[in-house]
Coordinates of C-alpha atoms in Angstrom, one line a residue:
Chain T
M1305 CA 109.8 81.8 126.7
K1306 CA 108.2 80.9 123.5
G1307 CA 105.6 82.6 121.3
E1308 CA 102.7 80.6 120.5
G1309 CA 102.6 81.4 116.7
P1310 CA 103.5 78.7 114.1
L1311 CA 107.1 78.7 112.7
L1312 CA 106.2 79.8 109.1
G1313 CA 108.9 79.4 106.4
W1314 CA 111.7 78.2 108.6
H1315 CA 114.2 75.7 107.3
D1316 CA 117.3 74.2 109.0
P1317 CA 120.3 76.1 107.6
D1318 CA 122.0 73.1 106.2
E1319 CA 118.8 71.8 104.6
Q1320 CA 118.4 75.3 103.2
R1321 CA 122.0 75.5 101.7
K1322 CA 121.4 72.1 100.0
W1323 CA 118.1 73.6 98.6
V1324 CA 120.0 76.6 97.3
R1325 CA 122.7 74.4 95.8
D1326 CA 120.3 72.2 94.0
N1327 CA 117.6 74.6 93.0
K1328 CA 119.0 78.3 92.5
P1329 CA 120.6 79.5 89.2
R1330 CA 124.3 79.8 88.9
R1331 CA 124.7 80.7 85.4
M1332 CA 123.7 84.1 83.8
T1333 CA 120.9 82.9 81.5
D1334 CA 118.2 84.7 80.1
K1335 CA 115.1 84.2 82.3
R1336 CA 112.5 86.3 80.8
L1337 CA 109.2 84.8 81.1
A1338 CA 105.3 86.1 80.4
L1339 CA 103.8 87.1 83.6
G1340 CA 101.1 84.4 83.2
Q1341 CA 104.0 81.7 82.9
A1342 CA 105.9 83.1 85.8
V1343 CA 102.8 82.9 88.1
S1344 CA 101.8 79.5 87.1
K1345 CA 105.1 78.1 87.3
F1346 CA 106.2 79.5 90.8
V1347 CA 103.2 80.0 92.8
K1348 CA 102.2 76.6 94.1
D1349 CA 99.1 75.6 96.1
G1350 CA 99.9 75.9 100.1
D1351 CA 102.9 78.3 99.3
L1352 CA 104.1 81.0 101.8
L1353 CA 104.0 84.2 99.8
A1354 CA 105.8 87.3 100.6
M1355 CA 105.4 90.4 98.2
G1356 CA 108.2 93.2 98.0
G1357 CA 107.6 96.8 98.3
F1358 CA 105.5 98.2 101.2
G1359 CA 102.2 99.7 101.7
H1360 CA 101.1 101.3 98.4
V1361 CA 104.7 101.5 97.0
R1362 CA 106.6 99.3 94.5
V1363 CA 104.4 96.3 94.9
S1364 CA 104.1 93.9 92.1
M1365 CA 100.5 94.4 91.6
A1366 CA 100.6 92.9 88.2
S1367 CA 101.4 89.6 89.6
I1368 CA 98.6 89.8 92.3
Y1369 CA 96.1 90.4 89.7
E1370 CA 97.4 87.5 87.7
M1371 CA 97.2 85.3 90.7
I1372 CA 93.7 86.1 91.0
R1373 CA 92.9 85.6 87.5
Q1374 CA 94.6 82.1 87.6
K1375 CA 92.6 81.4 90.6
K1376 CA 95.5 80.3 93.0
R1377 CA 94.2 79.0 96.2
N1378 CA 95.3 78.1 99.7
I1379 CA 98.2 80.5 99.9
T1380 CA 99.7 81.9 103.2
L1381 CA 100.7 85.5 103.1
S1382 CA 103.4 87.2 104.9
G1383 CA 101.6 90.4 106.0
K1384 CA 104.5 92.7 105.9
T1385 CA 102.9 96.0 105.6
A1386 CA 100.7 94.5 103.0
T1387 CA 97.9 96.9 102.2
H1388 CA 96.2 96.8 98.7
D1389 CA 97.9 93.6 97.7
C1390 CA 96.6 92.0 101.0
D1391 CA 93.2 93.4 100.6
L1392 CA 92.8 91.9 97.0
L1393 CA 94.7 88.6 97.8
L1394 CA 92.5 87.9 100.8
S1395 CA 88.9 89.0 99.2
S1396 CA 89.5 87.0 96.2
G1397 CA 90.2 83.9 98.0
V1398 CA 93.9 83.5 96.8
V1399 CA 95.0 83.8 100.5
N1400 CA 93.3 82.0 103.4
K1401 CA 96.0 82.2 106.0
I1402 CA 98.1 85.3 107.0
E1403 CA 101.0 86.3 109.5
V1404 CA 100.6 89.9 110.5
A1405 CA 102.9 92.7 110.7
Y1406 CA 100.7 95.4 109.2
S1407 CA 97.6 94.2 107.0
F1408 CA 93.9 95.1 106.6
G1409 CA 94.7 98.7 106.5
H1410 CA 95.2 101.4 103.9
E1411 CA 97.4 103.7 105.8
L1412 CA 96.2 107.3 105.6
R1413 CA 93.1 106.2 103.7
G1414 CA 91.6 104.1 106.5
L1415 CA 90.9 100.5 107.2
S1416 CA 90.3 97.8 104.6
P1417 CA 86.7 96.9 104.7
A1418 CA 87.2 93.8 102.5
S1419 CA 90.2 92.0 104.3
R1420 CA 88.7 93.1 107.9
R1421 CA 85.5 91.4 106.8
M1422 CA 87.5 88.2 105.9
V1423 CA 89.2 88.0 109.2
E1424 CA 86.3 89.1 111.4
Q1425 CA 83.9 86.4 109.7
G1426 CA 86.8 83.8 110.2
R1427 CA 87.0 83.3 106.5
V1428 CA 90.7 84.0 106.6
Q1429 CA 92.7 82.7 109.5
V1430 CA 95.4 84.9 111.2
L1431 CA 98.3 82.6 112.2
G1432 CA 100.2 85.0 114.3
E1433 CA 101.8 88.6 114.8
V1434 CA 105.1 90.0 114.3
S1435 CA 106.3 93.7 114.0
N1436 CA 108.0 95.2 110.9
A1437 CA 111.3 95.1 112.3
G1438 CA 110.6 91.5 113.2
I1439 CA 109.6 90.2 109.8
Q1440 CA 112.4 92.4 108.2
W1441 CA 114.9 90.7 110.5
R1442 CA 113.6 87.1 109.8
F1443 CA 114.1 87.9 106.2
K1444 CA 117.7 89.1 107.2
A1445 CA 118.4 86.0 109.2
A1446 CA 117.5 83.9 106.2
A1447 CA 119.5 86.3 103.8
M1448 CA 122.4 85.5 106.1
G1449 CA 122.0 82.0 106.1
L1450 CA 121.4 82.0 109.7
P1451 CA 118.6 80.1 111.8
F1452 CA 117.7 83.4 113.7
L1453 CA 118.8 86.8 114.5
P1454 CA 118.6 88.3 118.0
A1455 CA 116.6 91.6 118.4
R1456 CA 115.5 94.0 121.0
V1457 CA 111.8 94.5 119.9
M1458 CA 108.5 92.7 120.8
L1459 CA 109.8 92.0 124.2
G1460 CA 107.1 92.2 127.1
S1461 CA 104.1 92.4 124.3
E1462 CA 101.3 90.3 123.1
T1463 CA 102.9 90.8 119.7
F1464 CA 105.6 88.6 121.0
T1465 CA 103.0 86.3 122.6
K1466 CA 101.4 85.6 119.1
S1467 CA 104.6 85.5 117.3
S1468 CA 107.1 82.6 116.5
S1469 CA 110.0 84.2 118.4
L1470 CA 111.8 83.0 121.4
V1471 CA 113.1 85.0 124.5
I1472 CA 116.3 83.9 125.9
K1473 CA 118.9 85.4 128.4
D1474 CA 121.6 86.9 126.3
P1475 CA 124.9 85.1 127.2
F1476 CA 126.8 88.3 127.1
S1477 CA 124.8 90.9 128.6
G1478 CA 122.6 88.7 130.7
K1479 CA 119.8 90.6 129.7
N1480 CA 116.5 89.2 128.0
L1481 CA 116.8 89.0 124.3
L1482 CA 114.4 88.1 121.4
L1483 CA 115.2 85.7 118.7
M1484 CA 113.7 86.2 115.5
P1485 CA 113.5 82.7 113.5
A1486 CA 114.7 82.9 109.7
C1487 CA 111.9 83.2 107.2
Y1488 CA 112.3 81.6 103.7
P1489 CA 109.0 82.5 101.9
D1490 CA 108.4 79.6 99.1
V1491 CA 107.9 82.4 96.7
S1492 CA 108.3 86.2 96.3
F1493 CA 107.7 89.1 93.6
V1494 CA 109.5 92.2 93.8
H1495 CA 109.0 95.0 91.5
V1496 CA 112.0 96.9 90.2
H1497 CA 112.8 99.9 88.1
R1498 CA 115.1 98.0 85.8
C1499 CA 116.9 94.8 85.4
D1500 CA 118.9 92.9 82.8
R1501 CA 117.5 89.7 81.1
F1502 CA 119.5 87.7 83.8
G1503 CA 117.6 89.4 86.7
N1504 CA 120.3 91.8 88.1
S1505 CA 118.2 94.5 89.5
Q1506 CA 118.4 98.1 90.4
I1507 CA 115.7 99.9 92.7
D1508 CA 115.6 103.7 92.7
G1509 CA 114.5 105.1 96.2
V1510 CA 113.8 103.2 99.4
S1511 CA 114.6 99.4 99.1
I1512 CA 112.4 98.8 102.1
M1513 CA 112.9 95.1 102.9
D1514 CA 113.9 93.8 99.4
F1515 CA 117.5 93.5 99.7
D1516 CA 116.8 90.8 102.3
L1517 CA 113.6 89.4 100.9
A1518 CA 115.1 88.8 97.7
R1519 CA 117.8 86.6 99.2
A1520 CA 115.4 85.0 101.6
A1521 CA 112.8 83.7 99.1
R1522 CA 113.2 80.3 97.8
R1523 CA 111.8 81.3 94.4
L1524 CA 111.9 85.1 93.2
V1525 CA 110.1 86.6 90.5
V1526 CA 111.3 90.1 89.5
T1527 CA 108.9 92.1 87.7
T1528 CA 110.4 95.1 86.1
E1529 CA 109.4 98.4 84.6
K1530 CA 111.9 97.9 82.0
V1531 CA 114.5 95.0 80.9
V1532 CA 117.6 96.9 80.0
D1533 CA 120.8 96.1 78.3
D1534 CA 123.4 94.2 80.4
D1535 CA 126.0 97.3 80.2
V1536 CA 123.3 99.4 82.0
I1537 CA 123.9 97.3 85.1
R1538 CA 127.8 96.8 84.5
N1539 CA 128.3 100.5 84.2
E1540 CA 127.1 101.1 87.6
P1541 CA 127.5 98.0 89.6
S1542 CA 127.0 99.6 93.1
K1543 CA 123.3 100.1 92.1
T1544 CA 122.6 96.4 91.8
M1545 CA 120.3 95.4 94.6
I1546 CA 119.4 91.9 93.5
P1547 CA 121.9 89.8 91.8
F1548 CA 120.9 87.3 88.9
Y1549 CA 121.5 84.1 91.3
C1550 CA 118.7 85.0 93.5
V1551 CA 116.2 85.5 90.7
D1552 CA 114.3 82.6 89.0
A1553 CA 112.2 84.8 86.4
V1554 CA 112.2 88.3 84.9
V1555 CA 108.9 89.7 83.7
E1556 CA 108.8 93.2 82.1
V1557 CA 105.5 94.9 83.3
P1558 CA 105.6 98.7 82.6
Y1559 CA 103.3 100.2 85.2
G1560 CA 103.3 96.9 87.2
S1561 CA 103.0 98.6 90.4
H1562 CA 99.5 100.3 89.6
P1563 CA 97.6 101.4 91.5
A1564 CA 100.4 101.6 93.9
N1565 CA 103.2 104.2 93.5
M1566 CA 106.5 103.7 91.6
P1567 CA 108.9 106.3 93.1
F1568 CA 110.1 108.6 90.4
L1569 CA 107.8 107.1 87.7
Y1570 CA 104.3 107.3 88.8
Y1571 CA 102.3 108.1 92.0
S1572 CA 99.5 105.9 93.6
D1573 CA 96.3 106.1 91.7
E1574 CA 93.9 107.3 94.4
D1575 CA 90.8 107.3 92.1
H1576 CA 91.3 103.8 91.7
I1577 CA 92.1 102.8 95.1
G1578 CA 89.1 105.1 96.3
E1579 CA 86.9 103.1 94.0
W1580 CA 88.1 99.9 95.5
L1581 CA 87.7 101.1 99.1
N1582 CA 84.0 102.2 98.2
V1583 CA 82.9 99.1 96.4
S1584 CA 84.6 96.5 98.7
R1585 CA 82.3 97.4 101.5
T1586 CA 80.2 94.4 100.4
D1587 CA 80.9 90.9 99.1
A1588 CA 78.8 91.8 96.0
G1589 CA 80.8 94.9 95.3
T1590 CA 84.0 93.1 95.8
E1591 CA 83.0 90.5 93.1
Q1592 CA 82.0 93.1 90.8
Y1593 CA 85.4 94.7 91.0
F1594 CA 87.2 91.4 90.1
Q1595 CA 84.7 90.6 87.4
K1596 CA 85.4 94.0 85.9
Y1597 CA 89.1 94.5 86.5
V1598 CA 90.5 91.1 86.7
Y1599 CA 88.4 88.5 84.9
G1600 CA 87.1 91.1 82.5
A1601 CA 90.6 91.9 81.4
K1602 CA 92.6 89.5 79.2
D1603 CA 96.0 90.5 81.1
F1604 CA 97.7 93.3 83.0
Q1605 CA 97.8 95.3 79.8
G1606 CA 93.7 95.0 79.4
Y1607 CA 93.5 96.2 83.1
L1608 CA 95.6 99.2 82.4
E1609 CA 93.3 100.1 79.6
L1610 CA 90.3 99.6 82.0
V1611 CA 91.8 102.0 84.6
G1612 CA 92.2 104.9 82.2
G1613 CA 95.2 103.7 79.9
Q1614 CA 98.1 106.0 78.9
K1615 CA 96.3 109.1 79.7
K1616 CA 95.8 108.0 83.2
M1617 CA 99.4 106.8 83.4
D1618 CA 100.8 110.2 82.2
R1619 CA 98.7 111.9 84.9
L1620 CA 100.0 109.8 87.5
K1621 CA 103.6 110.6 86.3
E1622 CA 102.8 114.4 86.7
I1623 CA 101.5 113.8 90.1
E1624 CA 104.6 111.9 91.0
L1625 CA 106.7 114.7 89.8
L1626 CA 104.8 117.2 91.7
K1627 CA 103.5 118.9 88.7
A1628 CA 99.9 118.0 89.6
Q1629 CA 98.0 117.4 92.9
T1630 CA 96.6 113.8 93.6
T1631 CA 93.0 113.4 94.4
A1632 CA 91.8 111.8 97.5
P1633 CA 88.3 110.6 97.1
W1634 CA 88.6 108.5 100.3
A1635 CA 89.4 111.8 102.3
E1636 CA 85.9 113.4 101.4
Chain G
M833 CA 96.5 137.7 118.7
I834 CA 94.1 135.1 117.5
P835 CA 91.5 136.7 115.0
L836 CA 87.9 137.0 116.7
Q837 CA 86.7 134.7 114.0
K838 CA 89.0 131.9 114.6
Q839 CA 88.6 131.0 118.4
S840 CA 87.6 127.3 117.9
F841 CA 89.9 124.7 116.2
S842 CA 89.4 121.4 115.0
P843 CA 91.1 118.5 117.0
V844 CA 93.6 118.0 114.1
E845 CA 94.7 121.6 114.4
Q846 CA 94.8 121.5 118.1
M847 CA 96.8 118.4 118.2
A848 CA 99.2 119.2 115.6
S849 CA 99.9 122.5 117.0
A850 CA 100.5 121.0 120.5
T851 CA 102.6 118.1 119.4
S852 CA 104.9 120.4 117.2
K853 CA 105.9 122.1 120.4
I854 CA 107.0 118.9 122.4
I855 CA 110.2 118.2 120.5
E856 CA 113.5 120.2 120.7
D857 CA 115.3 121.4 117.8
G858 CA 118.1 119.1 116.5
A859 CA 116.3 115.8 117.5
T860 CA 115.9 112.8 115.4
V861 CA 112.5 111.7 114.9
L862 CA 110.8 108.4 113.5
T863 CA 107.4 109.1 112.4
G864 CA 104.7 107.7 110.7
S865 CA 102.4 109.2 108.1
G866 CA 99.2 111.2 109.1
L867 CA 98.7 113.2 112.2
P868 CA 102.4 112.7 113.5
M869 CA 103.7 113.7 110.1
I870 CA 101.7 116.8 109.9
A871 CA 102.7 117.7 113.6
M872 CA 106.5 117.2 112.5
A873 CA 106.0 119.1 109.2
L874 CA 104.6 122.1 111.3
A875 CA 107.5 121.8 113.8
L876 CA 110.0 122.1 110.8
R877 CA 108.3 125.0 109.6
T878 CA 108.1 126.8 112.9
R879 CA 110.0 126.3 115.9
T880 CA 112.4 123.4 115.2
P881 CA 113.9 123.7 111.7
N882 CA 116.7 121.3 112.5
V883 CA 114.7 118.2 113.4
T884 CA 115.6 115.0 111.4
I885 CA 112.7 113.2 110.2
I886 CA 113.1 109.3 109.5
F887 CA 110.7 107.1 108.0
E888 CA 110.5 103.4 108.8
A889 CA 110.6 102.3 105.2
G890 CA 114.0 104.0 104.7
G891 CA 113.6 107.6 103.9
I892 CA 116.1 109.8 106.2
A893 CA 115.9 113.7 106.4
P894 CA 113.6 114.1 103.4
Q895 CA 112.4 117.7 102.5
I896 CA 108.7 116.7 102.3
P897 CA 107.0 118.6 99.5
V898 CA 103.3 117.6 100.4
L899 CA 101.9 115.1 102.8
P900 CA 102.7 111.4 102.0
I901 CA 99.8 108.8 101.9
S902 CA 101.9 106.0 102.6
V903 CA 104.8 105.7 105.0
S904 CA 107.0 104.6 102.1
D905 CA 105.9 106.9 99.2
S906 CA 107.9 109.1 97.1
R907 CA 107.3 111.9 99.2
T908 CA 109.1 110.3 102.3
F909 CA 112.4 110.4 100.7
H910 CA 112.0 113.6 98.4
R911 CA 115.4 115.4 98.4
A912 CA 116.4 113.0 101.5
I913 CA 119.9 112.5 102.5
M914 CA 119.4 108.8 102.2
A915 CA 116.8 106.5 100.9
T916 CA 117.7 103.2 102.5
S917 CA 116.1 100.3 104.0
L918 CA 113.6 99.3 107.1
D919 CA 116.7 97.2 108.4
C920 CA 118.8 100.4 108.4
V921 CA 116.2 102.5 110.1
M922 CA 115.3 100.0 112.6
S923 CA 119.1 99.1 113.7
T924 CA 119.6 102.9 113.8
A925 CA 116.9 103.1 116.4
Q926 CA 118.2 99.9 118.0
Q927 CA 121.5 101.5 118.3
G928 CA 120.1 104.6 120.2
Y929 CA 120.2 107.3 117.5
V930 CA 116.7 108.1 117.5
D931 CA 115.4 110.5 120.2
Y932 CA 111.5 110.3 119.6
G933 CA 109.2 108.0 117.9
M934 CA 105.7 109.1 117.1
L935 CA 102.8 106.6 117.3
G936 CA 99.0 106.5 116.8
A937 CA 96.9 104.0 118.8
A938 CA 93.4 102.6 119.0
Q939 CA 93.6 102.0 122.9
I940 CA 95.9 102.8 125.7
D941 CA 96.4 102.0 129.4
A942 CA 97.6 103.9 132.4
Y943 CA 101.2 102.5 131.6
G944 CA 101.0 103.9 128.1
N945 CA 100.8 100.3 126.6
I946 CA 99.0 100.5 123.2
N947 CA 96.7 98.3 121.2
T948 CA 96.6 98.5 117.4
T949 CA 95.8 94.8 116.8
A950 CA 92.3 93.8 117.7
I951 CA 89.3 95.1 119.4
G952 CA 87.3 92.1 121.2
P953 CA 88.6 88.7 121.4
Y954 CA 91.8 88.1 119.3
Q955 CA 90.6 84.9 117.8
R956 CA 87.3 86.4 116.6
P957 CA 87.8 90.1 116.8
K958 CA 84.9 92.5 116.9
A959 CA 87.3 94.7 114.8
R960 CA 90.4 93.5 113.4
L961 CA 92.9 96.3 113.2
P962 CA 96.4 96.4 111.1
G963 CA 98.5 95.0 114.0
S964 CA 101.8 96.3 114.9
G965 CA 103.4 97.5 111.7
G966 CA 106.6 99.4 113.0
G967 CA 104.7 100.6 116.0
N968 CA 106.2 98.0 118.4
D969 CA 109.6 98.7 117.0
V970 CA 109.2 102.4 117.5
G971 CA 107.8 101.8 121.0
S972 CA 110.5 99.5 122.0
L973 CA 113.7 101.3 120.4
C974 CA 113.3 105.1 120.5
W975 CA 114.3 107.0 123.5
K976 CA 110.9 108.8 124.0
T977 CA 107.7 107.6 122.4
I978 CA 104.9 110.3 121.8
I979 CA 101.4 108.9 121.2
I980 CA 98.7 110.9 119.2
M981 CA 95.2 109.6 119.5
Q982 CA 91.5 110.3 120.3
Q983 CA 90.6 110.2 123.9
D984 CA 87.4 108.6 125.4
K985 CA 86.7 106.1 127.9
K986 CA 86.9 103.2 125.4
R987 CA 90.2 104.3 124.1
F988 CA 91.8 105.2 127.5
S989 CA 91.1 101.8 128.8
R990 CA 91.8 100.0 132.1
K991 CA 92.6 96.9 130.1
L992 CA 93.6 96.6 126.6
D993 CA 92.2 94.1 124.3
F994 CA 95.7 93.4 123.0
L995 CA 99.1 94.7 124.1
T996 CA 100.7 95.4 120.8
T997 CA 103.4 97.8 121.7
P998 CA 104.9 98.1 125.1
G999 CA 104.6 101.2 127.2
Y1000 CA 105.8 100.9 130.8
L1001 CA 104.1 97.5 131.0
D1002 CA 103.1 97.2 134.5
G1003 CA 105.3 99.7 136.2
P1004 CA 108.9 100.9 137.1
G1005 CA 111.5 98.5 135.8
A1006 CA 109.3 96.4 133.7
R1007 CA 110.7 97.4 130.3
E1008 CA 114.0 96.7 131.4
R1009 CA 113.3 93.4 133.2
A1010 CA 111.7 92.4 129.7
G1011 CA 114.7 93.0 128.0
L1012 CA 113.7 96.5 126.3
P1013 CA 116.4 99.0 125.9
E1014 CA 117.1 100.8 129.3
G1015 CA 115.8 104.3 129.7
T1016 CA 113.2 104.2 126.9
G1017 CA 109.5 104.5 127.1
P1018 CA 106.4 106.6 126.6
Y1019 CA 106.9 110.3 127.0
R1020 CA 103.8 112.2 126.0
V1021 CA 100.1 111.5 124.9
V1022 CA 98.5 114.2 122.9
T1023 CA 94.7 114.1 122.5
Q1024 CA 92.0 116.4 121.5
L1025 CA 91.5 117.1 125.0
G1026 CA 95.1 118.0 126.2
V1027 CA 98.7 116.6 126.7
M1028 CA 99.5 113.9 129.1
G1029 CA 102.9 112.5 130.6
F1030 CA 104.1 109.9 133.0
D1031 CA 104.9 110.0 136.6
D1032 CA 108.5 109.4 137.3
A1033 CA 107.7 107.3 140.4
T1034 CA 105.0 105.1 139.2
K1035 CA 105.2 105.3 135.5
R1036 CA 101.3 105.9 135.4
M1037 CA 99.8 108.5 132.9
K1038 CA 99.6 112.0 134.6
L1039 CA 97.6 114.9 133.1
L1040 CA 100.1 117.9 132.1
A1041 CA 98.0 120.4 130.1
V1042 CA 94.5 120.8 128.7
H1043 CA 93.7 122.6 125.6
P1044 CA 91.8 125.9 125.8
G1045 CA 88.1 125.5 126.5
V1046 CA 88.7 121.9 128.0
S1047 CA 88.4 121.3 131.6
V1048 CA 90.2 118.6 133.9
D1049 CA 86.7 117.1 134.3
D1050 CA 86.3 116.5 130.6
V1051 CA 89.6 114.8 130.6
R1052 CA 88.8 112.6 133.6
A1053 CA 85.2 111.8 132.2
N1054 CA 86.9 110.5 129.1
T1055 CA 89.5 108.3 130.8
E1056 CA 88.4 105.0 132.2
F1057 CA 91.6 104.4 134.2
D1058 CA 92.6 106.7 137.2
L1059 CA 94.6 109.5 135.5
I1060 CA 97.0 111.3 137.9
I1061 CA 95.7 114.7 138.1
P1062 CA 98.4 117.1 139.7
S1063 CA 97.3 120.2 141.6
E1064 CA 98.6 122.3 138.8
V1065 CA 97.5 121.6 135.3
S1066 CA 98.6 124.1 132.7
M1067 CA 97.0 125.1 129.4
T1068 CA 98.2 124.6 125.9
S1069 CA 98.5 127.7 123.7
L1070 CA 95.9 128.2 120.9
P1071 CA 97.2 127.3 117.2
T1072 CA 98.6 130.7 115.9
P1073 CA 97.1 132.0 112.6
E1074 CA 100.5 131.1 111.0
E1075 CA 100.2 127.7 112.2
I1076 CA 96.7 127.3 110.8
R1077 CA 97.7 128.8 107.5
L1078 CA 100.8 126.4 107.1
L1079 CA 98.4 123.2 108.0
H1080 CA 95.9 124.1 105.5
E1081 CA 97.9 125.7 102.7
E1082 CA 101.3 124.2 102.8
I1083 CA 101.5 120.9 104.7
D1084 CA 98.2 119.4 103.6
P1085 CA 96.8 121.3 100.9
S1086 CA 94.5 118.4 99.6
H1087 CA 93.1 118.0 103.1
F1088 CA 93.9 114.3 103.7
V1089 CA 93.8 114.8 107.2
V1090 CA 93.7 118.5 108.2
R1091 CA 90.3 119.6 108.8

């Protein structure tokens, strides 16, 4: 039994091994790039894009804003619990196709007016469905260099029917079993707490899918709160989540997850997300948002100034550290 | 005793209170944010202090300071015993370590199958919803699934617009035939009207209890499919003043969800 969804980002394992041999870095070289350069170099028309993080947490939002600023188009998004990132990418026209695990929602804040509108009006095409464990294990299969991984989810559901999975008879137990095809995104952006100039990266708190995603992605840009000295990594090697050979570029972007949460550093900016949820109810409001915060800002630093600058960042740090209570404009 | 001035409760208060009484102490619970999280926070502070909360993004046994907004935000692994990955959490559930899973839903049918994907035709939905997220995984892998949702005729539907997460599919044995782990499935459905379970023989939804002030007819009138109504239907207890205080002052002081 086969799901009817298209097989996105799959490669024959031997073809992928050769791609890795011929394209991925082997030497520890300084990979630091400006954000604009990294986005223009590694995001290509027609790419399958997967963002690190989850929901409104540890997402490389700086690179999302840059993709919009550079007017990237015709991108397919892996909607792996993609919330604010998904909303902006769809409504700005960067993404026109999506595979959905969780998308078009803002978690506790409600549904996304902008990206729902894009789908309900047929302006963005939903290619298929998958579950969160499903997409995680697609990346894991890729990270293991395998064509697929078996799993016991999605069975019996229409999430399976609309997926690119297969159901077979397990040769050992004789029971029905789902096969999750490997997924190698063409490009991924993962935001980390710190890395060295080679890309050896540490993440504090939950890693979500990023251990596997970093290994699955053909091209990986690490955006980081801070580029640290090589010794910081070497002094605690057990904390390295992503090794240099997976990394194609390193971009230092303090507050690069804003308005999403960066665990231990700053909480999500609910004022800004609330503003977005409010203005994005109409196409005109959505366009005004992009004019103001993306095209109206020279770069991410300019965007940070527009959303409240250092004073706002200090406030979000207080909230993160439980010294102040967050606002919740969307709850009123 | 309930003070006289507080004899009616909001649906959120009533549902959180009822849900907090379902799980036994010492159980492991995979939960999302929102109402399920509020119910578990209440359970931890009242009857079942030794419940282990697990969040899909990797937070295990956090000591949650305030209600998380995202299923992965800092609060979901605040003072946790481990901050790990979605792979680790879902593998743990697939191994059989997770007793309860908590879900929300836009639509449910008589077998506890749920829809969180689309209302209307899939290709051009009237309302596009977020999709499975971790819902299908929770409903597939946890031993017992608890669903918390609003009850009305559209939501308690004879035929789902999309089957996102499996309940008992089309009856006894169907989950196992599909390849899902044996002995798993929906256990309770908590709504603003009462608490439902599932009939052992037919795996169809059955009314267990109504909230105070709700009649069996109210429940029937808000269910499109044939709900099994046993001869004896019990009544849930009213939230206590202490539960109300915990919900408003400690668990959701910013009132994201608690009203």
